Each structure stands twice: as structure tokens, then as C-alpha cells.
Amino acid sequence: MNKQLKPLKKVLLLVVHCTATKCNRPFSVENLIACGEAKYGQCSYHYYVRRDGEVIPLLPETVQGVHARHYNYCSLGIVYEGGLNEKGQAYDTRTEAQKHALYELLKELTGEYPQARIVGHCELPHVAKDCPCYRPSCEYANLQPKC
Ligand SMILES: [Zn+2]
């Protein structure tokens, strides 16, 4: 474990992302990790959801990722493979397997962190991105904390 990783003390947000890669081009877990290391010196996310629905744990839930500016200290980052169509345009390219896997993963995480709210990266303030190309806050309304 890289000793520079900062501890994550609380989980108030579950932030969903896409890799912003074309849906017809596989983006390997090695590539995803290398991308984060090149940009930020560490892996960016906690979970990776592949096109076939495989969920790959990356960072432990006890350390901070680098995926949502200003919110890394209190969030987990979940990223699905895709988010761009064949033409390279932002698009919800999730497969049925990915939709199912994302739902199951978020259900498990909200069970673990009942106070945590599910949001898409683009739903955070001042984020001018399409990531993850759908609205997790609405799609997972039934998993959100009751207030
Ligand atoms: Zn993102």
C-alpha cells in the first residue's frame, strides 16, 4: 500500500463516474489504474464496473480516492467502463450487466454506509462534465437515505 494515501474518515457520498472511453473499446483495469497514477500519483477510484458486469475493487474503502474535487475526503468513487458512444460522444453506454452490477454494488454500499447519498459526478456543484452520462441521484432514488 502506498503510504501517501490519505485515510477516508467518513463516507457521505457515493460518486458514480464513467471512464469516458468508447463503449466499443475495452479499457483494462491496468489502463484505468495507470491513468490515475499518471495524473494523480495513485489509483483514482474504489470500484470498477466492467462492461460484462464484473466489479473490481481497486482502492480499499478506508483510503481517499482522487475522483471528485472537494469531495474526495468524504466519498467513494465508483466508475463504469464506457460513457462515450462509437463516435466518441458522451452517452449512457451501460450494458444491462453493468446496470445490474452498479445497482447491486450501490445497494451493498448504502447498506454499509446508510448516511451516504448517491450522486453522479456531474451532479456535484461546479462540475462541467457529462460524467457519468445518467442521473444516479434519480435512478437510485430508492437507495437514497431517508430524510
Ligand atoms: Zn467523473
XYZ file of N, CA, C and O and ligand atoms in Angstrom:
589
model
N 0.843 -1.207 0.000
C 0.000 0.000 0.000
C 0.872 1.248 0.000
O 1.789 1.381 0.789
N 0.557 2.136 -0.895
C 1.247 3.414 -0.972
C 0.965 4.211 0.297
O -0.158 4.524 0.605
N 2.028 4.549 1.043
C 1.813 5.187 2.347
C 1.328 6.632 2.235
O 0.910 7.246 3.193
N 1.382 7.207 1.004
C 0.898 8.578 0.840
C -0.628 8.664 0.764
O -1.181 9.746 0.798
N -1.285 7.532 0.644
C -2.743 7.578 0.530
C -3.344 8.118 1.816
O -2.979 7.707 2.911
N -4.275 9.050 1.661
C -4.889 9.668 2.834
C -6.031 8.808 3.339
O -6.776 8.253 2.540
N -6.206 8.738 4.653
C -7.314 7.944 5.167
C -8.665 8.604 4.868
O -8.769 9.823 4.827
N -9.651 7.782 4.664
C -11.010 8.270 4.435
C -11.753 8.077 5.753
O -11.885 6.955 6.227
N -12.207 9.178 6.349
C -12.775 9.059 7.686
C -14.271 8.823 7.675
O -14.824 8.231 8.580
N -14.945 9.350 6.662
C -16.386 9.180 6.605
C -16.814 9.030 5.151
O -16.122 9.490 4.249
N -17.947 8.387 4.962
C -18.464 8.213 3.603
C -19.840 8.857 3.543
O -20.829 8.310 4.016
N -19.890 10.069 2.994
C -21.153 10.799 2.889
C -21.708 10.757 1.475
O -22.879 11.023 1.251
N -20.837 10.436 0.523
C -21.251 10.400 -0.881
C -20.702 9.158 -1.574
O -19.565 8.743 -1.306
N -21.523 8.618 -2.455
C -21.069 7.565 -3.357
C -21.154 8.194 -4.740
O -22.243 8.484 -5.236
N -20.007 8.490 -5.316
C -19.981 9.248 -6.572
C -19.757 8.300 -7.749
O -18.762 7.569 -7.798
N -20.709 8.340 -8.682
C -20.639 7.454 -9.848
C -20.000 8.200 -11.022
O -20.337 9.351 -11.299
N -19.088 7.515 -11.679
C -18.362 8.058 -12.826
C -18.420 7.084 -14.002
O -18.760 5.914 -13.835
N -17.992 7.602 -15.157
C -17.708 6.711 -16.287
C -16.237 6.918 -16.644
O -15.650 7.935 -16.277
N -15.659 5.961 -17.369
C -14.247 6.112 -17.733
C -14.082 7.119 -18.878
O -12.959 7.489 -19.206
N -15.231 7.507 -19.495
C -15.195 8.387 -20.674
C -14.338 7.771 -21.773
O -13.487 8.431 -22.377
N -14.563 6.484 -21.980
C -13.909 5.775 -23.076
C -15.008 5.198 -23.964
O -16.144 5.024 -23.517
N -14.665 4.925 -25.217
C -15.664 4.432 -26.164
C -16.154 3.038 -25.772
O -15.348 2.173 -25.399
N -17.480 2.865 -25.922
C -18.112 1.625 -25.479
C -17.641 0.411 -26.282
O -17.783 -0.722 -25.839
N -17.082 0.645 -27.470
C -16.605 -0.489 -28.291
C -15.103 -0.721 -28.147
O -14.515 -1.488 -28.902
N -14.483 -0.021 -27.189
C -13.042 -0.217 -26.934
C -12.844 -0.604 -25.480
O -13.041 0.230 -24.593
N -12.447 -1.847 -25.230
C -12.237 -2.259 -23.842
C -11.175 -1.382 -23.162
O -10.182 -1.021 -23.788
N -11.434 -1.044 -21.910
C -10.495 -0.241 -21.124
C -10.099 -1.100 -19.933
O -10.886 -1.285 -19.002
N -8.901 -1.643 -19.996
C -8.496 -2.630 -18.995
C -8.318 -2.000 -17.622
O -8.107 -0.789 -17.495
N -8.385 -2.836 -16.612
C -8.184 -2.368 -15.242
C -6.775 -1.797 -15.090
O -6.572 -0.794 -14.410
N -5.811 -2.394 -15.795
C -4.432 -1.886 -15.748
C -4.365 -0.469 -16.319
O -3.686 0.401 -15.781
N -5.086 -0.253 -17.410
C -5.127 1.091 -18.011
C -5.760 2.100 -17.073
O -5.296 3.233 -16.962
N -6.847 1.678 -16.436
C -7.544 2.579 -15.522
C -6.636 2.996 -14.367
O -6.542 4.175 -14.021
N -5.953 2.017 -13.793
C -5.044 2.301 -12.676
C -3.887 3.185 -13.142
O -3.544 4.186 -12.513
N -3.323 2.844 -14.300
C -2.184 3.602 -14.831
C -2.569 5.058 -15.094
O -1.790 5.986 -14.851
N -3.782 5.251 -15.570
C -4.281 6.594 -15.856
C -4.305 7.445 -14.586
O -3.831 8.583 -14.581
N -4.832 6.890 -13.513
C -4.884 7.592 -12.230
C -3.496 7.869 -11.701
O -3.201 8.962 -11.215
N -2.620 6.865 -11.835
C -1.258 7.040 -11.314
C -0.508 8.117 -12.087
O 0.228 8.908 -11.506
N -0.739 8.150 -13.392
C -0.069 9.167 -14.209
C -0.573 10.567 -13.842
O 0.208 11.517 -13.756
N -1.872 10.701 -13.634
C -2.453 12.020 -13.361
C -2.303 12.459 -11.918
O -2.057 13.617 -11.635
N -2.526 11.517 -10.996
C -2.639 11.899 -9.578
C -1.661 11.163 -8.661
O -1.694 11.352 -7.450
N -0.873 10.269 -9.218
C 0.069 9.520 -8.398
C -0.561 8.398 -7.605
O 0.075 7.800 -6.731
N -1.809 8.090 -7.899
C -2.470 6.965 -7.238
C -3.692 6.555 -8.053
O -4.160 7.302 -8.906
N -4.208 5.391 -7.750
C -5.445 4.956 -8.382
C -6.560 5.913 -7.956
O -6.612 6.342 -6.808
N -7.440 6.271 -8.881
C -8.458 7.290 -8.601
C -9.694 6.772 -7.886
O -10.320 7.510 -7.134
N -10.061 5.532 -8.177
C -11.395 5.042 -7.787
C -11.353 3.861 -6.822
O -10.341 3.185 -6.692
N -12.509 3.593 -6.234
C -12.623 2.454 -5.318
C -13.146 1.193 -6.005
O -12.756 0.090 -5.645
N -14.056 1.381 -6.970
C -14.625 0.217 -7.667
C -14.721 0.475 -9.153
O -15.067 1.577 -9.576
N -14.445 -0.589 -9.910
C -14.553 -0.528 -11.367
C -15.586 -1.540 -11.829
O -15.501 -2.716 -11.467
N -16.558 -1.082 -12.614
C -17.604 -1.972 -13.125
C -17.398 -2.132 -14.632
O -17.609 -1.194 -15.408
N -16.968 -3.330 -15.019
C -16.666 -3.604 -16.427
C -17.933 -3.789 -17.246
O -19.012 -3.958 -16.701
N -17.787 -3.816 -18.563
C -18.927 -3.957 -19.484
C -19.707 -5.243 -19.222
O -20.919 -5.297 -19.419
N -18.995 -6.270 -18.816
C -19.672 -7.560 -18.580
C -20.265 -7.648 -17.177
O -20.771 -8.701 -16.782
N -20.195 -6.581 -16.411
C -20.796 -6.562 -15.080
C -19.854 -6.982 -13.965
O -20.227 -6.968 -12.794
N -18.620 -7.306 -14.317
C -17.655 -7.660 -13.277
C -17.325 -6.408 -12.450
O -17.106 -5.336 -13.006
N -17.330 -6.582 -11.121
C -17.000 -5.468 -10.230
C -15.596 -5.712 -9.675
O -15.348 -6.740 -9.042
N -14.691 -4.787 -9.931
C -13.302 -4.952 -9.498
C -12.989 -3.934 -8.405
O -13.014 -2.720 -8.654
N -12.711 -4.412 -7.180
C -12.323 -3.475 -6.122
C -10.932 -2.938 -6.422
O -10.042 -3.706 -6.773
N -10.768 -1.631 -6.307
C -9.457 -1.020 -6.562
C -8.891 -0.533 -5.235
O -8.198 -1.276 -4.568
N -9.234 0.681 -4.825
C -8.757 1.178 -3.528
C -9.584 0.575 -2.396
O -10.775 0.339 -2.557
N -8.955 0.372 -1.220
C -9.749 -0.009 -0.046
C -10.685 1.138 0.332
O -10.366 2.301 0.060
N -11.797 0.798 0.950
C -12.777 1.821 1.336
C -12.269 2.724 2.466
O -12.940 3.671 2.849
N -11.099 2.422 2.994
C -10.552 3.193 4.111
C -9.617 4.315 3.664
O -9.116 5.067 4.491
N -9.358 4.404 2.352
C -8.476 5.486 1.873
C -9.194 6.360 0.846
O -10.173 5.952 0.226
N -8.670 7.570 0.691
C -9.269 8.509 -0.249
C -8.870 8.216 -1.691
O -7.715 7.906 -1.961
N -9.844 8.361 -2.575
C -9.547 8.317 -3.999
C -9.298 9.728 -4.494
O -9.239 10.677 -3.699
N -9.129 9.858 -5.807
C -8.988 11.182 -6.422
C -9.928 11.180 -7.620
O -9.567 10.807 -8.721
N -11.178 11.526 -7.366
C -12.182 11.413 -8.432
C -13.192 12.548 -8.416
O -13.877 12.781 -9.407
N -13.327 13.248 -7.296
C -14.337 14.300 -7.196
C -13.755 15.438 -6.373
O -13.714 15.369 -5.139
N -13.287 16.444 -7.081
C -12.637 17.580 -6.439
C -13.494 18.127 -5.294
O -14.704 18.288 -5.466
N -12.869 18.383 -4.174
C -13.506 18.890 -2.943
C -14.293 17.832 -2.166
O -14.759 18.098 -1.065
N -14.497 16.667 -2.741
C -15.306 15.647 -2.059
C -14.553 14.335 -1.850
O -15.131 13.374 -1.358
N -13.298 14.301 -2.203
C -12.562 13.049 -2.048
C -12.450 12.616 -0.594
O -12.381 11.423 -0.313
N -12.456 13.578 0.312
C -12.272 13.262 1.736
C -13.479 12.539 2.322
O -13.383 11.924 3.382
N -14.615 12.615 1.644
C -15.833 12.029 2.229
C -16.623 11.183 1.233
O -17.836 11.039 1.366
N -15.936 10.633 0.242
C -16.687 9.879 -0.764
C -15.939 8.658 -1.276
O -14.716 8.573 -1.179
N -16.724 7.745 -1.823
C -16.160 6.608 -2.550
C -16.424 6.853 -4.032
O -17.475 7.396 -4.396
N -15.501 6.456 -4.869
C -15.642 6.632 -6.313
C -15.908 5.307 -6.990
O -15.155 4.348 -6.817
N -17.000 5.273 -7.739
C -17.385 4.069 -8.476
C -17.392 4.445 -9.948
O -18.034 5.432 -10.333
N -16.693 3.704 -10.773
C -16.592 4.075 -12.181
C -17.013 2.906 -13.065
O -16.627 1.769 -12.821
N -17.834 3.210 -14.054
C -18.187 2.155 -15.010
C -17.414 2.362 -16.312
O -17.053 3.484 -16.671
N -17.170 1.266 -16.988
C -16.410 1.271 -18.241
C -17.297 1.783 -19.370
O -18.327 1.183 -19.663
N -16.905 2.892 -19.981
C -17.674 3.436 -21.096
C -18.025 4.889 -20.852
O -17.298 5.611 -20.189
N -19.161 5.308 -21.423
C -19.596 6.696 -21.268
C -19.455 7.498 -22.547
O -19.894 8.642 -22.623
N -18.839 6.882 -23.568
C -18.773 7.505 -24.896
C -19.288 6.484 -25.911
O -18.960 5.292 -25.816
N -20.077 6.964 -26.871
C -20.543 6.047 -27.913
C -19.433 5.820 -28.951
O -18.321 6.343 -28.793
N -19.738 5.075 -30.001
C -18.715 4.739 -31.007
C -18.127 5.982 -31.662
O -16.982 5.972 -32.119
N -18.934 7.058 -31.697
C -18.442 8.303 -32.309
C -17.657 9.168 -31.325
O -17.197 10.257 -31.680
N -17.581 8.721 -30.080
C -16.839 9.490 -29.088
C -17.680 10.544 -28.384
O -17.139 11.428 -27.728
N -19.014 10.444 -28.545
C -19.899 11.404 -27.877
C -20.342 10.872 -26.526
O -20.553 9.651 -26.381
N -20.508 11.787 -25.558
C -20.962 11.410 -24.219
C -22.311 10.711 -24.316
O -23.238 11.235 -24.946
N -22.419 9.537 -23.730
C -23.641 8.746 -23.871
C -23.692 7.705 -22.748
O -22.660 7.213 -22.317
N -24.907 7.409 -22.328
C -25.073 6.354 -21.331
C -24.921 5.006 -22.041
O -25.859 4.513 -22.649
N -23.728 4.465 -21.978
C -23.429 3.222 -22.712
C -23.497 1.990 -21.823
O -23.012 0.925 -22.205
N -24.104 2.118 -20.642
C -24.135 0.974 -19.731
C -24.854 -0.227 -20.338
O -25.932 -0.091 -20.901
N -24.269 -1.373 -20.176
C -24.918 -2.619 -20.596
C -25.897 -3.021 -19.494
O -25.831 -2.489 -18.368
N -26.782 -3.954 -19.806
C -27.703 -4.448 -18.780
C -26.915 -5.024 -17.603
O -27.277 -4.850 -16.450
N -25.825 -5.733 -17.924
C -24.982 -6.327 -16.873
C -24.373 -5.241 -15.988
O -24.296 -5.395 -14.760
N -23.981 -4.149 -16.607
C -23.416 -3.039 -15.815
C -24.471 -2.363 -14.953
O -24.217 -2.020 -13.808
N -25.673 -2.164 -15.535
C -26.753 -1.544 -14.747
C -27.047 -2.383 -13.517
O -27.187 -1.858 -12.409
N -27.125 -3.682 -13.725
C -27.410 -4.593 -12.628
C -26.284 -4.563 -11.587
O -26.526 -4.444 -10.390
N -25.051 -4.648 -12.061
C -23.891 -4.673 -11.151
C -23.774 -3.361 -10.377
O -23.473 -3.365 -9.173
N -24.016 -2.241 -11.051
C -23.952 -0.946 -10.367
C -25.010 -0.875 -9.276
O -24.738 -0.440 -8.154
N -26.207 -1.329 -9.609
C -27.295 -1.289 -8.623
C -26.943 -2.146 -7.401
O -27.085 -1.708 -6.255
N -26.474 -3.352 -7.662
C -26.143 -4.265 -6.557
C -24.996 -3.713 -5.706
O -25.027 -3.807 -4.475
N -24.001 -3.137 -6.348
C -22.870 -2.566 -5.624
C -23.332 -1.391 -4.762
O -22.983 -1.289 -3.580
N -24.150 -0.513 -5.339
C -24.620 0.656 -4.594
C -25.548 0.251 -3.460
O -25.541 0.859 -2.387
N -26.316 -0.808 -3.687
C -27.191 -1.313 -2.632
C -26.348 -1.812 -1.447
O -26.638 -1.517 -0.286
N -25.290 -2.533 -1.787
C -24.392 -3.047 -0.753
C -23.724 -1.885 0.000
O -23.651 -1.879 1.234
N -23.262 -0.905 -0.735
C -22.554 0.223 -0.112
C -23.486 1.091 0.728
O -23.086 1.585 1.784
N -24.731 1.258 0.288
C -25.654 2.055 1.103
C -26.057 1.278 2.355
O -26.405 1.875 3.366
N -25.973 -0.045 2.270
C -26.206 -0.865 3.459
C -25.089 -0.646 4.469
O -25.306 -0.553 5.676
N -23.889 -0.542 3.935
C -22.692 -0.341 4.758
C -22.619 1.101 5.295
O -22.187 1.332 6.419
N -23.028 2.052 4.451
C -22.974 3.480 4.804
C -24.366 4.090 4.609
O -24.621 4.767 3.609
N -25.270 3.878 5.555
C -26.670 4.298 5.355
C -26.844 5.809 5.205
O -27.848 6.254 4.662
N -25.873 6.577 5.659
C -25.984 8.039 5.557
C -25.499 8.546 4.192
O -25.631 9.733 3.895
N -24.928 7.673 3.397
C -24.315 8.107 2.135
C -25.339 8.329 1.028
O -26.220 7.506 0.806
N -25.183 9.458 0.337
C -26.059 9.817 -0.783
C -25.363 9.437 -2.093
O -24.157 9.644 -2.233
N -26.148 8.903 -3.012
C -25.594 8.516 -4.318
C -25.762 9.680 -5.292
O -26.878 10.187 -5.467
N -24.672 10.076 -5.909
C -24.730 11.149 -6.910
C -23.858 10.784 -8.108
O -22.930 9.983 -7.998
N -24.151 11.410 -9.220
C -23.269 11.303 -10.380
C -22.248 12.413 -10.287
O -22.517 13.467 -9.698
N -21.090 12.203 -10.860
C -20.037 13.228 -10.842
C -20.602 14.575 -11.307
O -20.391 15.600 -10.676
N -21.368 14.566 -12.410
C -21.909 15.813 -12.980
C -22.958 16.470 -12.087
O -23.336 17.619 -12.316
N -23.432 15.762 -11.073
C -24.438 16.328 -10.178
C -23.811 17.097 -9.009
O -24.518 17.716 -8.223
N -22.487 17.036 -8.906
C -21.805 17.812 -7.870
C -21.683 19.257 -8.345
O -21.642 19.509 -9.553
N -21.632 20.209 -7.410
C -21.543 21.612 -7.820
C -20.283 21.904 -8.643
O -19.228 21.318 -8.378
N -20.426 22.781 -9.608
C -19.310 23.270 -10.418
C -18.596 22.191 -11.236
O -17.409 22.302 -11.501
N -19.316 21.147 -11.598
C -18.698 20.127 -12.446
C -19.271 20.281 -13.854
O -20.457 20.073 -14.073
N -18.426 20.703 -14.782
C -18.879 20.914 -16.156
C -18.512 19.707 -17.014
O -17.728 19.785 -17.949
N -19.059 18.559 -16.641
C -18.774 17.324 -17.370
C -20.083 16.575 -17.520
O -21.017 16.817 -16.765
N -20.131 15.639 -18.439
C -21.333 14.820 -18.595
C -21.259 13.576 -17.714
O -22.259 12.893 -17.517
N -20.093 13.261 -17.230
C -19.834 12.072 -16.423
C -20.883 11.921 -15.318
O -21.079 12.863 -14.573
N -21.574 10.818 -15.150
C -21.424 9.540 -15.863
C -22.459 9.327 -16.977
O -22.728 8.188 -17.341
N -23.043 10.421 -17.492
C -23.997 10.347 -18.613
C -25.349 9.765 -18.231
O -26.097 9.290 -19.093
N -25.666 9.750 -16.962
C -27.031 9.496 -16.498
C -27.140 10.110 -15.117
O -26.151 10.656 -14.608
N -28.348 10.063 -14.526
C -28.585 10.744 -13.247
C -28.723 9.750 -12.109
O -29.834 9.329 -11.767
N -27.608 9.362 -11.496
C -27.685 8.384 -10.407
C -28.600 8.822 -9.260
O -29.271 7.982 -8.653
N -28.660 10.120 -8.975
C -29.491 10.562 -7.841
C -30.948 10.164 -8.057
O -31.652 9.841 -7.104
N -31.395 10.175 -9.305
C -32.784 9.775 -9.623
C -32.895 8.269 -9.785
O -33.794 7.641 -9.226
N -31.991 7.698 -10.542
C -32.098 6.261 -10.836
C -32.078 5.411 -9.566
O -32.740 4.386 -9.499
N -31.339 5.856 -8.571
C -31.253 5.069 -7.327
C -32.025 5.727 -6.186
O -31.635 5.601 -5.022
N -33.095 6.434 -6.541
C -33.883 7.153 -5.525
C -34.260 6.246 -4.359
O -34.240 6.662 -3.192
N -34.560 4.997 -4.651
C -34.989 4.065 -3.588
C -33.855 3.647 -2.660
O -34.101 3.065 -1.604
N -32.611 3.918 -3.056
C -31.467 3.560 -2.196
C -30.975 4.758 -1.381
O -30.097 4.621 -0.537
N -31.534 5.946 -1.667
C -31.032 7.151 -1.005
C -31.449 7.178 0.470
O -32.470 6.596 0.834
N -30.635 7.869 1.302
C -31.003 7.959 2.722
C -32.361 8.649 2.890
O -32.674 9.566 2.145
N -33.126 8.157 3.834
C -34.439 8.771 4.093
C -34.208 10.021 4.937
O -33.466 9.985 5.906
N -34.832 11.131 4.526
C -34.632 12.343 5.347
C -35.969 12.948 5.759
O -36.983 12.352 5.623
Zn -16.283 11.538 -13.310
